[in-house]
CSV table of C-alpha atoms in Angstrom, one decimal:
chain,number,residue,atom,x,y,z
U,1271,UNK,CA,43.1,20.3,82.1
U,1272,UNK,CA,45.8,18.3,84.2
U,1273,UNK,CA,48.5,19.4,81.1
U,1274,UNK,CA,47.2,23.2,81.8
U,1275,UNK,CA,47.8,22.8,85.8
U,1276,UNK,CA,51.1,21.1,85.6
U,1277,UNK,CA,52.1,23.9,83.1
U,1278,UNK,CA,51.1,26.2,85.0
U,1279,UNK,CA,52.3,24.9,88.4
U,1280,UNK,CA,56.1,24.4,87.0
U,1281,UNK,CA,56.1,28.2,85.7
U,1282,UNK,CA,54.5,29.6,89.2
U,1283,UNK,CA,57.7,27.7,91.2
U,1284,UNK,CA,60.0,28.6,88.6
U,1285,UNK,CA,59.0,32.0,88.6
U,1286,UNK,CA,58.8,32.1,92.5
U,1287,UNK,CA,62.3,30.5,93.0
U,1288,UNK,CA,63.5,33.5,90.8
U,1289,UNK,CA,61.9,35.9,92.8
U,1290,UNK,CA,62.6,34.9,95.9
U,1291,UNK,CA,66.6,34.9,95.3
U,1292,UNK,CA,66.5,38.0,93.7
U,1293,UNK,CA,66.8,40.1,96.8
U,1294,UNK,CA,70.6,38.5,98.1
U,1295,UNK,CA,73.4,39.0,95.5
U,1296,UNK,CA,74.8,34.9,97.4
U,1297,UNK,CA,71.4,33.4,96.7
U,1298,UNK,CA,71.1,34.9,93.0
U,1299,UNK,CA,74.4,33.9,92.3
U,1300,UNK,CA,74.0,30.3,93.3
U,1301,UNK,CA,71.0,30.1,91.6
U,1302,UNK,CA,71.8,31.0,88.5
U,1303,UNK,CA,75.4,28.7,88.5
U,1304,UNK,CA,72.5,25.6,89.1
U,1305,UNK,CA,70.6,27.0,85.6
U,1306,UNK,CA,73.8,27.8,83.5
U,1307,UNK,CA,74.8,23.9,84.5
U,1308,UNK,CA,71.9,22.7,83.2
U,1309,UNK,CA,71.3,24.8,80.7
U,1310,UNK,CA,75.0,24.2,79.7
U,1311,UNK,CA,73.8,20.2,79.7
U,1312,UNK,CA,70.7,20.9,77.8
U,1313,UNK,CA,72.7,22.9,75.2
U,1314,UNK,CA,75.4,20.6,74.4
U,1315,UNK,CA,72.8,17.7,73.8
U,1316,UNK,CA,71.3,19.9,71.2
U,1317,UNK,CA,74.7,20.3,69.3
U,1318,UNK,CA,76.0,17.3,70.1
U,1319,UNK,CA,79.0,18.1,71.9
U,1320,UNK,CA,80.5,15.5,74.8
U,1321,UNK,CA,83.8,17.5,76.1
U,1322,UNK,CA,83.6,18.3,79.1
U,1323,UNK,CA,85.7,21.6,78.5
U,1324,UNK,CA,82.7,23.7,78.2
U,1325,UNK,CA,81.7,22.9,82.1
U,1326,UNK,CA,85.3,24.2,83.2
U,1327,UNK,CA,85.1,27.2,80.8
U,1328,UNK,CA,81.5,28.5,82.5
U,1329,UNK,CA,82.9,27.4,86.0
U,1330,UNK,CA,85.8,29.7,85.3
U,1331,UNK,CA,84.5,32.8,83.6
U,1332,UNK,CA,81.5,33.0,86.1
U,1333,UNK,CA,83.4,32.4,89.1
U,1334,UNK,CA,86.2,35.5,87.6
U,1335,UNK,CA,83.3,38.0,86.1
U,1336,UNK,CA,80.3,37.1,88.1
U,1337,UNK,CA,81.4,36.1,91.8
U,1338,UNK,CA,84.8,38.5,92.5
U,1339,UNK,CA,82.6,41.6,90.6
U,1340,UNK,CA,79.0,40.6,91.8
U,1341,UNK,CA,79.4,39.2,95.4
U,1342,UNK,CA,82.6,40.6,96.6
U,1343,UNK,CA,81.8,43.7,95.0
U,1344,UNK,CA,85.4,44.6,93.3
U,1345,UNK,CA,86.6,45.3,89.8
U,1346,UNK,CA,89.9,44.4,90.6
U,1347,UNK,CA,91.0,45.4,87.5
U,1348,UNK,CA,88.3,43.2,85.4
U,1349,UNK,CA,86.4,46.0,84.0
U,1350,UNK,CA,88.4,46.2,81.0
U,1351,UNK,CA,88.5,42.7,80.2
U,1352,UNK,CA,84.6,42.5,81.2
U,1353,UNK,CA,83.9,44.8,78.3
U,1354,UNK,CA,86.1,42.7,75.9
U,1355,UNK,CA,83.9,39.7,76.8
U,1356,UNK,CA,81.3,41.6,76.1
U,1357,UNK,CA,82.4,43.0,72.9
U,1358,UNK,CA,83.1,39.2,71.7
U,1359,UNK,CA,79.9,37.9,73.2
U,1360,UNK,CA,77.8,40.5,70.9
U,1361,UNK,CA,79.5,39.9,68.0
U,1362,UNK,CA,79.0,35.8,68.5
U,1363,UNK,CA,75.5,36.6,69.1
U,1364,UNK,CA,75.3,39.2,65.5
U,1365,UNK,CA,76.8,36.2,63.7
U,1366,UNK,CA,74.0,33.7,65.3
U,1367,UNK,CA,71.6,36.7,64.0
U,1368,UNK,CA,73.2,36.4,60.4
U,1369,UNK,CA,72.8,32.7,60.3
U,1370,UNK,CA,69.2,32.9,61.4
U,1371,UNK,CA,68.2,35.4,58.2
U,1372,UNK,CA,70.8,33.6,55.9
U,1373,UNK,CA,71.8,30.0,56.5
U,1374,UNK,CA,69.4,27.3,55.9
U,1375,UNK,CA,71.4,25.8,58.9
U,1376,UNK,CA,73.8,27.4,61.6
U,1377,UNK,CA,76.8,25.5,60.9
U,1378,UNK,CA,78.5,23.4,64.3
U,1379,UNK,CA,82.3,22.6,63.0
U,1380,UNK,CA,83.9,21.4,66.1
U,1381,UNK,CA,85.4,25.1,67.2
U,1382,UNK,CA,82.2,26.7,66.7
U,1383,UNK,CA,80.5,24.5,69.2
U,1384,UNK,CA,83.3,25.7,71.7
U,1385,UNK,CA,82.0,29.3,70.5
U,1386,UNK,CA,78.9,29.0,71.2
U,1387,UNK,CA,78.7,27.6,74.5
U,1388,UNK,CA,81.2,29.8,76.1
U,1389,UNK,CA,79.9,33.4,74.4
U,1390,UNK,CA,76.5,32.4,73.8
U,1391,UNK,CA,75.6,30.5,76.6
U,1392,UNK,CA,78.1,31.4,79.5
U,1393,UNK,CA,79.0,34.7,79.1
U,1394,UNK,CA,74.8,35.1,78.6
U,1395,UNK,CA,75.1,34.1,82.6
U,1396,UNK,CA,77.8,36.3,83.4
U,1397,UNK,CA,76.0,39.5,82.2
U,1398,UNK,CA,72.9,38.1,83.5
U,1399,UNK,CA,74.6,38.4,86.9
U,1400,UNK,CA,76.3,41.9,86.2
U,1401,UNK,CA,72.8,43.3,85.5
U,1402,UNK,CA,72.4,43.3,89.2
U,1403,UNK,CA,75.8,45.3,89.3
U,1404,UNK,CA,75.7,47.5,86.9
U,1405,UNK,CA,76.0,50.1,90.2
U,1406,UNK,CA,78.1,50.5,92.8
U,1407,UNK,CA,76.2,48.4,95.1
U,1408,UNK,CA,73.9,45.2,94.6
U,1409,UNK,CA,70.7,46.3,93.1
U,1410,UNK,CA,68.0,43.4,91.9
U,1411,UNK,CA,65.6,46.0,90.1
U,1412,UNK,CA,66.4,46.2,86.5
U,1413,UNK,CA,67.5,41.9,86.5
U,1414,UNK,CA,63.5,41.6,87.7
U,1415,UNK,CA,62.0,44.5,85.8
U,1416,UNK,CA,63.9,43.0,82.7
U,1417,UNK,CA,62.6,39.4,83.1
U,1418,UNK,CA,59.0,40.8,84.0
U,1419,UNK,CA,59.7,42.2,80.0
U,1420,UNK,CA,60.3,39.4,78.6
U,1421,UNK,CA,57.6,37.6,80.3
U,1422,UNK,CA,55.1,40.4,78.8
U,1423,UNK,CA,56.4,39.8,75.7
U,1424,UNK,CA,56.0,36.4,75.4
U,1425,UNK,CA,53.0,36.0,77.0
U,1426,UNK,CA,51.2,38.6,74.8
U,1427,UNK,CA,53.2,37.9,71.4
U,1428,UNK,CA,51.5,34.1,71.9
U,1429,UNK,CA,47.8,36.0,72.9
U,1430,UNK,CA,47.7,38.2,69.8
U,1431,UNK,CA,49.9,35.9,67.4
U,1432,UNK,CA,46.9,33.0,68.4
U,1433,UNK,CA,44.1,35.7,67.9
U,1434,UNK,CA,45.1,37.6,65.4
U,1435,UNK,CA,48.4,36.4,63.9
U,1436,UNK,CA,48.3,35.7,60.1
U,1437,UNK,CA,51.9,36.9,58.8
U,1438,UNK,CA,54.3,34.1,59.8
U,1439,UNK,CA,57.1,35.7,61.3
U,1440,UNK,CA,59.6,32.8,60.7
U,1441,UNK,CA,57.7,30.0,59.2
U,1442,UNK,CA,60.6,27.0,59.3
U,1443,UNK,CA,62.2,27.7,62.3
U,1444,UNK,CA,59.2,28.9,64.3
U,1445,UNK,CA,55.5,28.2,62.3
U,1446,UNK,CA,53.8,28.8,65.5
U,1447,UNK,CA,55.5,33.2,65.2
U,1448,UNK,CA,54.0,35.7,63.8
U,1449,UNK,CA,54.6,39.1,63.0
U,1450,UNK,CA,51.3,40.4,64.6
U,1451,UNK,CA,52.1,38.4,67.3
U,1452,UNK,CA,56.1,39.7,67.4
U,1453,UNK,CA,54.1,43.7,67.5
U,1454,UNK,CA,51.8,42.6,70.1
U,1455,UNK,CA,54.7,41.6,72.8
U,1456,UNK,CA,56.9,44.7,71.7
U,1457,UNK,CA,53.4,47.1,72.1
U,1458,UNK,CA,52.1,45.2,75.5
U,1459,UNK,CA,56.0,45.0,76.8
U,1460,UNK,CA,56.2,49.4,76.6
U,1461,UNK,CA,52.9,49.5,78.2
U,1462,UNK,CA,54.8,47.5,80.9
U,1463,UNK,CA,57.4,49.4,81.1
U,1464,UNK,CA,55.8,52.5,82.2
U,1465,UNK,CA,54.7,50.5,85.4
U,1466,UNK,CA,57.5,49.2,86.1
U,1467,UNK,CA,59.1,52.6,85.7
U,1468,UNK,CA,56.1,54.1,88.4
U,1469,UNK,CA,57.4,51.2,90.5
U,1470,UNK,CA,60.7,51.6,90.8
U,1471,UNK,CA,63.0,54.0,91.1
U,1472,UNK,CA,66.4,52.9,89.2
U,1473,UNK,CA,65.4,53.8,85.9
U,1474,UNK,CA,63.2,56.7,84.8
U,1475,UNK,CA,60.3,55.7,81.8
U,1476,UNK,CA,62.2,56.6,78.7
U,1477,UNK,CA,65.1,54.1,80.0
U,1478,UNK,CA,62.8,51.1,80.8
U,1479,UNK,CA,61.1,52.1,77.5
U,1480,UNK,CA,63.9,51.7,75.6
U,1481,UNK,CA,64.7,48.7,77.5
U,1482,UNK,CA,61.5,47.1,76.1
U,1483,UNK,CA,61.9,47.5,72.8
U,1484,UNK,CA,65.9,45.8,73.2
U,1485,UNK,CA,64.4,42.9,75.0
U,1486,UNK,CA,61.2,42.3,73.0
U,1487,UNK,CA,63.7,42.5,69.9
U,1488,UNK,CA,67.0,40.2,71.2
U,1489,UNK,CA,64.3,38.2,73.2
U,1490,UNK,CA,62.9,37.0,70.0
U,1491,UNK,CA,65.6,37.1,68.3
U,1492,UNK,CA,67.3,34.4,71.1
U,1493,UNK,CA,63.9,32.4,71.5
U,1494,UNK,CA,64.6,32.0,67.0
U,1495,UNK,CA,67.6,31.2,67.3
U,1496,UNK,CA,67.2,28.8,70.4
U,1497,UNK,CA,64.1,27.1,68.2
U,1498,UNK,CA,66.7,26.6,65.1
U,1499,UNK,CA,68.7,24.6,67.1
U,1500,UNK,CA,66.0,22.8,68.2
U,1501,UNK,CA,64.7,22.4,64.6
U,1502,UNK,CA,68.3,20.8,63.5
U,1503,UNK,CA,68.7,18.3,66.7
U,1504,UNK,CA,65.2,17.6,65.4
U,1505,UNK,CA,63.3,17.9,69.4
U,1506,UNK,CA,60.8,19.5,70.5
U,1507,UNK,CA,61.8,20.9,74.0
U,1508,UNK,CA,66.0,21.4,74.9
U,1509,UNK,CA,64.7,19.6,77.9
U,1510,UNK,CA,62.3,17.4,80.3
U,1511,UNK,CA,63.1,19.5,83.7
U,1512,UNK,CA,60.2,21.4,83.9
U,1513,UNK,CA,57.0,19.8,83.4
U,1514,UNK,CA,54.4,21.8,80.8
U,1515,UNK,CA,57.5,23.9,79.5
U,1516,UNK,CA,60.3,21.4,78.6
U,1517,UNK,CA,64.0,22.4,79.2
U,1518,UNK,CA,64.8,25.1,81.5
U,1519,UNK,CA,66.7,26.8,78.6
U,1520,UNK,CA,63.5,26.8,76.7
U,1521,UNK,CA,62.5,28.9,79.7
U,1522,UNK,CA,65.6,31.2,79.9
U,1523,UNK,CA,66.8,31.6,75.8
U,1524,UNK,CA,65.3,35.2,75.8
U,1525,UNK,CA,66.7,36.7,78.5
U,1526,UNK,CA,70.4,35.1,77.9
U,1527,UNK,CA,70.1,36.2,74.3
U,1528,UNK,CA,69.2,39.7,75.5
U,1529,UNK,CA,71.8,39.8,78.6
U,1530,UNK,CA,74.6,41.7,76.9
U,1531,UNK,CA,72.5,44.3,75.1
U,1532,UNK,CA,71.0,45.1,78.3
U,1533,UNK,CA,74.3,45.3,80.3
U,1534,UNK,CA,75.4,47.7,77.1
U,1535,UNK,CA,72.7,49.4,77.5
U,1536,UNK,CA,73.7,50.0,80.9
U,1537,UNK,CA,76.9,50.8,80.7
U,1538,UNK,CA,76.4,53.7,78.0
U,1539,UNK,CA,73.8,54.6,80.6
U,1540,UNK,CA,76.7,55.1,83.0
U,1541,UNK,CA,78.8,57.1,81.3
U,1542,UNK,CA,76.2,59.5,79.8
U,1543,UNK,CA,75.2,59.8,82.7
């Protein structure tokens, strides 16, 4: 019972520290340089890589992509290369995919670690940012309706995978996943997005829908890969910061995972548009 309040006092603050910055582009941004730090520091225990290098490399590319674009509102001539890094961040992220389905582990040679924690893990925070940009002006709405769909997801991929889960979705890396649970989040996440869709007015329903099914997807897909890591630095939990939950990117691996897609997603959304 004191495990079950603890748990469920760390996610309430988290989830209330979120919210609460949401709605000014200075306090968002701030907040999320604090959890790409430590998520940076939880990361690079789990790999096993000292350098400080990878610090410097998130300090630059989300000062240049997420402060000049997000809070002084200016392209400046970054939305080419913006697109680049996101071109190079998705196709780190497909390999990461490949070696979930086909390696028995991901390989870490010394470069790759470099990789990963500048197009997996700091570029995740870059796009996480340019969500809330993706128009001309500072708009909060689809960065909160998106983590509201991941939230759905999990929390209803756990309720139907402990009720009714018998399929193991992917047994070594995750024994806890299944694929009834996996359907559950995706079905319960597009129920969600037709509220969220009633509720706001940035995205009509077959948007947000289709958002769903990219986040329940990559979500999982990120929380896998996340878990693999886990399962070859041989820990339970990235992390001790939040009490009940473990590392705070235990907490955040679906939505950085999913970050690019979306901002894809919304960029094709722009010029369809």
């Amino acid at each position: 019972m004191k495990e079950f309040f603890i748990r469920g006092l760390s996610g309430l603050l988290y989830v209330a520290l979120l919210i609460s910055c949401l709605y000014s582009e200075h306090a968002l941004f701030i907040l999320f340089f604090i959890f790409g730090i430590v998520c940076l520091i939880e990361f690079k225990k789990l790999i096993q890589l000292k350098s400080p290098i990878p610090f410097i490399i998130f300090i630059i590319l989300y000062g240049i992509f997420g402060y000049w674009q997000e809070v002084m509102q200016s392209n400046g001539g970054l939305d080419e290369a913006t697109q680049i890094l996101m071109v190079i961040t998705i196709f780190v992220q497909l390999f990461l995919i490949k070696d979930l389905f086909s390696e028995k582990v991901i390989p870490l040679f010394h470069s790759k670690r470099f990789i990963l924690t500048t197009f997996y893990l700091s570029s995740g925070f870059v796009f996480l940012v340019l969500i809330t940009n993706y128009n001309p002006s500072y708009n909060p709405a689809v960065l909160l309706g998106s983590f509201i769909l991941v939230w759905v997801n999990d929390s209803f991929a756990y309720l139907v995978g402990k009720n009714f889960g018998k399929q193991k979705l992917f047994e070594k890396i995750s024994p806890k996943k299944t694929v009834e649970g996996f359907l559950g989040g995706l079905f319960f996440s597009c129920i969600a997005s037709y509220f969220i869709a009633t509720f706001t007015e940035t995205l009509n329903f077959t948007n947000w829908l289709i958002l769903a099914n990219i986040i329940s997807v990559f979500g999982t897909l990120g929380d896998l890969i996340e878990s693999k890591f886990k399962r070859q630095a041989q820990v339970k939990d990235s992390g001790v910061i939040m009490p009940g939950h473990g590392g705070l990117l235990d907490r955040l691996d679906s939505i950085i995972f999913a970050a690019p897609f979306i901002y894809l997603f919304l960029r094709i959304l722009k010029y369809v548009s």
